[in-house]
Amino acid sequence: MSISHAPPGSPKYDISPQSDSSASPPDLDLEPLVPSSSRRTRVPRWLRRTTGPLLLLALWQLLSSTGVLTADVLAAPGRIAEVARHLVADGSLTSAMGTSLQRVAAGLLLGTVVGTGLALVSGLFRIGEDLVDAPVQMLRTVPFVGLIPLFIIWFGIGEAPKVAIITLGVTFPLYLNVYAGIRGVDAQLIEAGESLGLSRWGLVRHVVLPGALPGAMTGLRYSLGIAWLALVFAEQVNADSGIGFLMVQARDFLRTDVIVVCLIVYAFLGLLADFIVRSLERLLLQWRPTFTGR
């Protein structure tokens, strides 16, 4: 800066910025601003998701070791792991899993075709809604388990009634979600498609069906849960194979360890099926931004 003498009656010094353009500004030690949420130690998500089951397993083992849970009430985790190893070694568990998976796959395929087809007819056409929706709404209020005696009379005691029970359980969740997805498409999108000159089939293909896809995926995930539930009941109908057959035999001999093994297999198969559907959902719905949590 420059200092100059001032005339009498004015301040003694005149302070003004230095005119030397070669002087560089002082270096400032600046640090980038980082949100506090990103400075926290991030725990891997897989570890967070497995913490709850591991704690539950540890509590289960503790109660079994202290005698709070006796073997005739609920077998210890170690005993269940040993029984599962024996069932896998002799091939009975893997054979039962294969049979149950075939039944679920057949029922899921038929239920998906029937439920989605009825939803398309009812959702896209008013005459279809008048003819289809009311009967479907009436039938879905009837517990599908209560139809087992009729299915036995109609289809016998073979594989047909088992697949029919699973099909019925899968059909209604898919119908409701696909129908709601079709009727929930924004009307402004329909008007925009019409203004672009899309035909009726073009609107269905490019606007309605993509708009209904999120609801369809939700219905598929829900239907998978119902399919495994229906399988439990279906395999009680004079079954001679499958996971449910193993459970019936274990019930007759009061083998809680085998029953728990079968329940764990049901749970893991359902979790695997849900993971496949969620992966498919992420693949097909990449265009839809969603909130993933914080």
Tab-separated table of C-alpha atoms in Angstrom:
chain	number	residue	atom	x	y	z
A	1	MET	CA	0.000	0.000	0.000
A	2	SER	CA	1.063	3.616	-0.465
A	3	ILE	CA	1.184	6.253	2.288
A	4	SER	CA	1.080	9.971	1.384
A	5	HIS	CA	0.951	13.142	3.443
A	6	ALA	CA	-2.394	14.890	3.473
A	7	PRO	CA	-3.082	18.634	3.665
A	8	PRO	CA	-3.794	20.264	7.069
A	9	GLY	CA	-7.213	19.515	8.496
A	10	SER	CA	-7.390	16.137	6.835
A	11	PRO	CA	-6.305	12.699	8.078
A	12	LYS	CA	-2.581	12.362	8.457
A	13	TYR	CA	-2.179	9.393	6.223
A	14	ASP	CA	-3.824	8.285	3.010
A	15	ILE	CA	-4.061	4.500	2.764
A	16	SER	CA	-4.928	3.100	-0.670
A	17	PRO	CA	-4.432	-0.301	-2.342
A	18	GLN	CA	-1.015	-0.888	-3.770
A	19	SER	CA	-0.895	-0.351	-7.524
A	20	ASP	CA	1.727	-3.019	-8.085
A	21	SER	CA	-0.011	-5.559	-10.332
A	22	SER	CA	2.798	-8.073	-9.950
A	23	ALA	CA	1.907	-8.834	-6.339
A	24	SER	CA	0.077	-12.164	-6.016
A	25	PRO	CA	-2.819	-12.666	-3.629
A	26	PRO	CA	-2.036	-14.489	-0.425
A	27	ASP	CA	-2.423	-18.253	-0.505
A	28	LEU	CA	-5.533	-19.418	1.306
A	29	ASP	CA	-5.549	-22.903	2.767
A	30	LEU	CA	-9.124	-23.811	1.789
A	31	GLU	CA	-10.612	-27.246	2.320
A	32	PRO	CA	-13.552	-28.535	0.314
A	33	LEU	CA	-16.816	-28.664	2.152
A	34	VAL	CA	-17.827	-32.255	2.777
A	35	PRO	CA	-21.289	-33.094	4.086
A	36	SER	CA	-21.261	-34.566	7.534
A	37	SER	CA	-23.193	-37.607	6.280
A	38	SER	CA	-20.344	-38.537	3.918
A	39	ARG	CA	-17.686	-38.064	6.642
A	40	ARG	CA	-19.289	-40.785	8.745
A	41	THR	CA	-17.834	-44.245	8.553
A	42	ARG	CA	-19.906	-46.177	6.053
A	43	VAL	CA	-20.845	-49.686	7.153
A	44	PRO	CA	-21.241	-52.048	4.194
A	45	ARG	CA	-24.890	-52.650	3.428
A	46	TRP	CA	-24.511	-56.427	3.305
A	47	LEU	CA	-23.170	-56.294	6.848
A	48	ARG	CA	-26.086	-54.182	8.036
A	49	ARG	CA	-28.602	-56.520	6.398
A	50	THR	CA	-27.070	-59.636	7.977
A	51	THR	CA	-26.750	-58.171	11.472
A	52	GLY	CA	-30.403	-58.737	12.384
A	53	PRO	CA	-30.544	-62.440	11.378
A	54	LEU	CA	-27.210	-63.112	13.089
A	55	LEU	CA	-28.409	-61.520	16.320
A	56	LEU	CA	-31.606	-63.566	16.151
A	57	LEU	CA	-29.573	-66.728	15.571
A	58	ALA	CA	-27.327	-65.924	18.532
A	59	LEU	CA	-30.362	-65.347	20.769
A	60	TRP	CA	-31.865	-68.639	19.591
A	61	GLN	CA	-28.638	-70.517	20.418
A	62	LEU	CA	-28.439	-68.827	23.814
A	63	LEU	CA	-31.991	-69.816	24.740
A	64	SER	CA	-31.363	-73.384	23.609
A	65	SER	CA	-28.091	-73.639	25.538
A	66	THR	CA	-29.650	-72.358	28.756
A	67	GLY	CA	-32.597	-74.748	28.491
A	68	VAL	CA	-35.246	-72.097	27.967
A	69	LEU	CA	-36.034	-73.710	24.598
A	70	THR	CA	-36.126	-77.480	24.911
A	71	ALA	CA	-35.517	-79.809	21.980
A	72	ASP	CA	-39.118	-80.995	21.846
A	73	VAL	CA	-40.298	-77.380	21.515
A	74	LEU	CA	-37.630	-76.055	19.142
A	75	ALA	CA	-34.342	-77.696	18.254
A	76	ALA	CA	-31.091	-75.784	18.663
A	77	PRO	CA	-29.425	-74.194	15.605
A	78	GLY	CA	-26.542	-76.659	15.793
A	79	ARG	CA	-28.915	-79.618	15.720
A	80	ILE	CA	-30.821	-78.114	12.793
A	81	ALA	CA	-27.595	-77.587	10.851
A	82	GLU	CA	-26.632	-81.226	11.470
A	83	VAL	CA	-30.043	-82.492	10.315
A	84	ALA	CA	-29.860	-80.307	7.209
A	85	ARG	CA	-26.454	-81.753	6.373
A	86	HIS	CA	-27.803	-85.305	6.658
A	87	LEU	CA	-30.845	-84.483	4.504
A	88	VAL	CA	-28.607	-83.003	1.816
A	89	ALA	CA	-26.183	-85.922	2.011
A	90	ASP	CA	-28.844	-88.575	1.433
A	91	GLY	CA	-30.451	-86.494	-1.353
A	92	SER	CA	-33.912	-86.237	0.200
A	93	LEU	CA	-33.790	-82.453	0.675
A	94	THR	CA	-32.458	-81.656	-2.798
A	95	SER	CA	-35.043	-83.952	-4.402
A	96	ALA	CA	-37.829	-82.309	-2.391
A	97	MET	CA	-36.604	-78.844	-3.370
A	98	GLY	CA	-36.609	-79.767	-7.045
A	99	THR	CA	-40.174	-81.060	-6.877
A	100	SER	CA	-41.420	-77.995	-4.997
A	101	LEU	CA	-39.686	-75.621	-7.399
A	102	GLN	CA	-41.364	-77.332	-10.356
A	103	ARG	CA	-44.776	-76.901	-8.758
A	104	VAL	CA	-44.171	-73.238	-7.946
A	105	ALA	CA	-42.825	-72.529	-11.431
A	106	ALA	CA	-45.842	-74.134	-13.115
A	107	GLY	CA	-48.340	-72.365	-10.865
A	108	LEU	CA	-46.536	-69.037	-11.171
A	109	LEU	CA	-46.435	-69.259	-14.966
A	110	LEU	CA	-50.117	-70.100	-15.277
A	111	GLY	CA	-51.124	-67.503	-12.675
A	112	THR	CA	-49.067	-64.812	-14.389
A	113	VAL	CA	-50.660	-65.534	-17.768
A	114	VAL	CA	-54.205	-65.647	-16.375
A	115	GLY	CA	-53.886	-62.677	-14.007
A	116	THR	CA	-52.103	-60.414	-16.480
A	117	GLY	CA	-54.454	-61.367	-19.309
A	118	LEU	CA	-57.563	-60.619	-17.257
A	119	ALA	CA	-56.067	-57.323	-16.078
A	120	LEU	CA	-55.315	-56.241	-19.643
A	121	VAL	CA	-58.843	-57.069	-20.794
A	122	SER	CA	-60.413	-55.333	-17.798
A	123	GLY	CA	-58.059	-52.352	-17.752
A	124	LEU	CA	-57.942	-51.519	-21.448
A	125	PHE	CA	-61.598	-52.016	-22.377
A	126	ARG	CA	-64.694	-50.817	-20.582
A	127	ILE	CA	-66.708	-53.775	-21.797
A	128	GLY	CA	-63.946	-55.998	-20.468
A	129	GLU	CA	-64.150	-54.327	-17.077
A	130	ASP	CA	-67.923	-54.841	-16.982
A	131	LEU	CA	-67.566	-58.536	-17.794
A	132	VAL	CA	-64.385	-59.460	-15.908
A	133	ASP	CA	-63.848	-57.226	-12.892
A	134	ALA	CA	-66.939	-58.119	-10.873
A	135	PRO	CA	-66.448	-61.928	-11.055
A	136	VAL	CA	-62.742	-61.580	-10.224
A	137	GLN	CA	-63.493	-59.354	-7.228
A	138	MET	CA	-65.996	-61.937	-5.984
A	139	LEU	CA	-63.620	-64.864	-6.411
A	140	ARG	CA	-60.639	-63.185	-4.776
A	141	THR	CA	-62.563	-62.827	-1.501
A	142	VAL	CA	-62.956	-66.612	-1.321
A	143	PRO	CA	-59.980	-68.171	0.539
A	144	PHE	CA	-58.180	-70.316	-1.989
A	145	VAL	CA	-57.422	-72.844	0.754
A	146	GLY	CA	-61.165	-73.450	1.066
A	147	LEU	CA	-61.251	-74.590	-2.565
A	148	ILE	CA	-58.888	-77.507	-1.938
A	149	PRO	CA	-61.746	-80.062	-1.509
A	150	LEU	CA	-63.285	-78.941	-4.804
A	151	PHE	CA	-59.930	-79.143	-6.571
A	152	ILE	CA	-59.455	-82.689	-5.281
A	153	ILE	CA	-62.897	-83.655	-6.606
A	154	TRP	CA	-62.270	-81.958	-9.954
A	155	PHE	CA	-58.619	-82.834	-10.568
A	156	GLY	CA	-57.978	-85.849	-8.353
A	157	ILE	CA	-55.053	-86.149	-5.932
A	158	GLY	CA	-52.166	-85.839	-8.386
A	159	GLU	CA	-50.158	-82.785	-9.377
A	160	ALA	CA	-53.086	-80.913	-10.958
A	161	PRO	CA	-54.779	-79.731	-7.726
A	162	LYS	CA	-51.437	-78.618	-6.281
A	163	VAL	CA	-50.622	-76.500	-9.344
A	164	ALA	CA	-54.208	-75.187	-9.428
A	165	ILE	CA	-53.958	-73.960	-5.814
A	166	ILE	CA	-50.721	-72.104	-6.559
A	167	THR	CA	-52.177	-70.682	-9.781
A	168	LEU	CA	-55.199	-69.353	-7.940
A	169	GLY	CA	-53.044	-67.768	-5.257
A	170	VAL	CA	-50.863	-66.032	-7.861
A	171	THR	CA	-53.643	-64.795	-10.162
A	172	PHE	CA	-55.437	-62.272	-7.964
A	173	PRO	CA	-52.464	-60.173	-6.710
A	174	LEU	CA	-51.213	-59.821	-10.269
A	175	TYR	CA	-54.655	-58.916	-11.553
A	176	LEU	CA	-55.186	-56.201	-8.948
A	177	ASN	CA	-51.779	-54.577	-9.371
A	178	VAL	CA	-51.704	-54.684	-13.178
A	179	TYR	CA	-55.267	-53.386	-13.374
A	180	ALA	CA	-54.465	-50.564	-10.930
A	181	GLY	CA	-51.298	-49.758	-12.886
A	182	ILE	CA	-53.201	-49.472	-16.170
A	183	ARG	CA	-55.947	-47.309	-14.718
A	184	GLY	CA	-53.382	-45.195	-12.837
A	185	VAL	CA	-51.579	-43.967	-15.968
A	186	ASP	CA	-51.597	-40.165	-16.111
A	187	ALA	CA	-54.306	-38.910	-18.473
A	188	GLN	CA	-52.009	-36.089	-19.613
A	189	LEU	CA	-49.593	-38.686	-20.980
A	190	ILE	CA	-52.443	-40.191	-22.984
A	191	GLU	CA	-53.341	-36.765	-24.364
A	192	ALA	CA	-49.699	-36.104	-25.217
A	193	GLY	CA	-49.497	-39.407	-27.088
A	194	GLU	CA	-52.668	-38.644	-29.001
A	195	SER	CA	-51.342	-35.216	-29.953
A	196	LEU	CA	-48.239	-36.927	-31.345
A	197	GLY	CA	-50.423	-39.056	-33.583
A	198	LEU	CA	-50.090	-42.384	-31.785
A	199	SER	CA	-52.722	-44.952	-32.642
A	200	ARG	CA	-54.644	-46.849	-29.970
A	201	TRP	CA	-52.164	-49.713	-30.090
A	202	GLY	CA	-49.301	-47.206	-30.039
A	203	LEU	CA	-50.719	-45.628	-26.882
A	204	VAL	CA	-51.026	-49.026	-25.248
A	205	ARG	CA	-47.519	-50.047	-26.247
A	206	HIS	CA	-45.620	-46.827	-25.571
A	207	VAL	CA	-47.637	-45.175	-22.784
A	208	VAL	CA	-50.024	-47.502	-20.957
A	209	LEU	CA	-47.931	-50.636	-20.606
A	210	PRO	CA	-44.730	-48.846	-19.481
A	211	GLY	CA	-46.815	-46.849	-17.016
A	212	ALA	CA	-48.358	-50.046	-15.629
A	213	LEU	CA	-45.032	-51.894	-15.398
A	214	PRO	CA	-44.156	-50.728	-11.835
A	215	GLY	CA	-47.492	-52.021	-10.576
A	216	ALA	CA	-46.984	-55.291	-12.424
A	217	MET	CA	-43.587	-55.833	-10.805
A	218	THR	CA	-45.052	-55.115	-7.382
A	219	GLY	CA	-47.806	-57.612	-8.080
A	220	LEU	CA	-45.249	-60.198	-9.187
A	221	ARG	CA	-43.283	-59.842	-5.958
A	222	TYR	CA	-46.447	-60.169	-3.912
A	223	SER	CA	-47.574	-63.151	-5.982
A	224	LEU	CA	-44.305	-64.941	-5.303
A	225	GLY	CA	-44.939	-64.715	-1.567
A	226	ILE	CA	-48.457	-66.076	-2.052
A	227	ALA	CA	-47.075	-68.860	-4.270
A	228	TRP	CA	-44.855	-70.204	-1.498
A	229	LEU	CA	-47.711	-69.931	0.969
A	230	ALA	CA	-50.012	-71.822	-1.404
A	231	LEU	CA	-47.317	-74.448	-1.906
A	232	VAL	CA	-47.325	-75.238	1.815
A	233	PHE	CA	-51.052	-76.008	1.654
A	234	ALA	CA	-50.829	-77.716	-1.725
A	235	GLU	CA	-48.199	-80.173	-0.559
A	236	GLN	CA	-50.448	-81.290	2.284
A	237	VAL	CA	-52.832	-82.800	-0.299
A	238	ASN	CA	-51.760	-86.445	-0.465
A	239	ALA	CA	-48.218	-85.490	-1.487
A	240	ASP	CA	-45.533	-88.148	-1.757
A	241	SER	CA	-42.696	-85.751	-2.550
A	242	GLY	CA	-41.683	-82.146	-1.988
A	243	ILE	CA	-40.759	-80.038	1.006
A	244	GLY	CA	-44.300	-80.181	2.349
A	245	PHE	CA	-44.150	-83.982	2.277
A	246	LEU	CA	-41.022	-83.880	4.447
A	247	MET	CA	-42.848	-81.592	6.866
A	248	VAL	CA	-45.825	-83.955	7.095
A	249	GLN	CA	-43.532	-86.893	7.853
A	250	ALA	CA	-41.653	-84.839	10.451
A	251	ARG	CA	-44.924	-83.812	12.076
A	252	ASP	CA	-45.985	-87.433	12.438
A	253	PHE	CA	-42.705	-88.259	14.193
A	254	LEU	CA	-42.543	-84.992	16.212
A	255	ARG	CA	-39.289	-83.983	14.508
A	256	THR	CA	-39.164	-80.217	15.077
A	257	ASP	CA	-35.641	-80.096	13.671
A	258	VAL	CA	-36.768	-81.385	10.251
A	259	ILE	CA	-39.765	-79.048	10.276
A	260	VAL	CA	-37.509	-76.043	10.951
A	261	VAL	CA	-35.132	-77.140	8.182
A	262	CYS	CA	-38.035	-77.228	5.729
A	263	LEU	CA	-39.250	-73.803	6.891
A	264	ILE	CA	-35.762	-72.352	6.436
A	265	VAL	CA	-35.634	-73.820	2.929
A	266	TYR	CA	-39.009	-72.219	2.150
A	267	ALA	CA	-37.709	-68.885	3.446
A	268	PHE	CA	-34.473	-68.967	1.459
A	269	LEU	CA	-36.230	-70.033	-1.746
A	270	GLY	CA	-38.690	-67.161	-1.301
A	271	LEU	CA	-35.832	-64.746	-0.633
A	272	LEU	CA	-34.014	-65.940	-3.752
A	273	ALA	CA	-37.141	-65.518	-5.869
A	274	ASP	CA	-37.690	-62.013	-4.496
A	275	PHE	CA	-34.058	-61.121	-5.262
A	276	ILE	CA	-34.519	-62.253	-8.869
A	277	VAL	CA	-37.671	-60.152	-9.252
A	278	ARG	CA	-36.007	-57.095	-7.678
A	279	SER	CA	-33.072	-57.453	-10.061
A	280	LEU	CA	-35.502	-57.685	-12.964
A	281	GLU	CA	-37.307	-54.626	-11.625
A	282	ARG	CA	-34.096	-52.584	-11.528
A	283	LEU	CA	-33.359	-53.657	-15.091
A	284	LEU	CA	-36.787	-52.845	-16.525
A	285	LEU	CA	-37.430	-49.670	-14.524
A	286	GLN	CA	-34.151	-47.835	-15.037
A	287	TRP	CA	-36.102	-44.869	-16.404
A	288	ARG	CA	-37.949	-44.336	-13.118
A	289	PRO	CA	-36.036	-42.372	-10.438
A	290	THR	CA	-36.774	-43.663	-6.947
A	291	PHE	CA	-35.765	-42.808	-3.404
A	292	THR	CA	-33.270	-45.365	-2.095
A	293	GLY	CA	-33.061	-44.208	1.530
A	294	ARG	CA	-30.456	-42.282	3.439
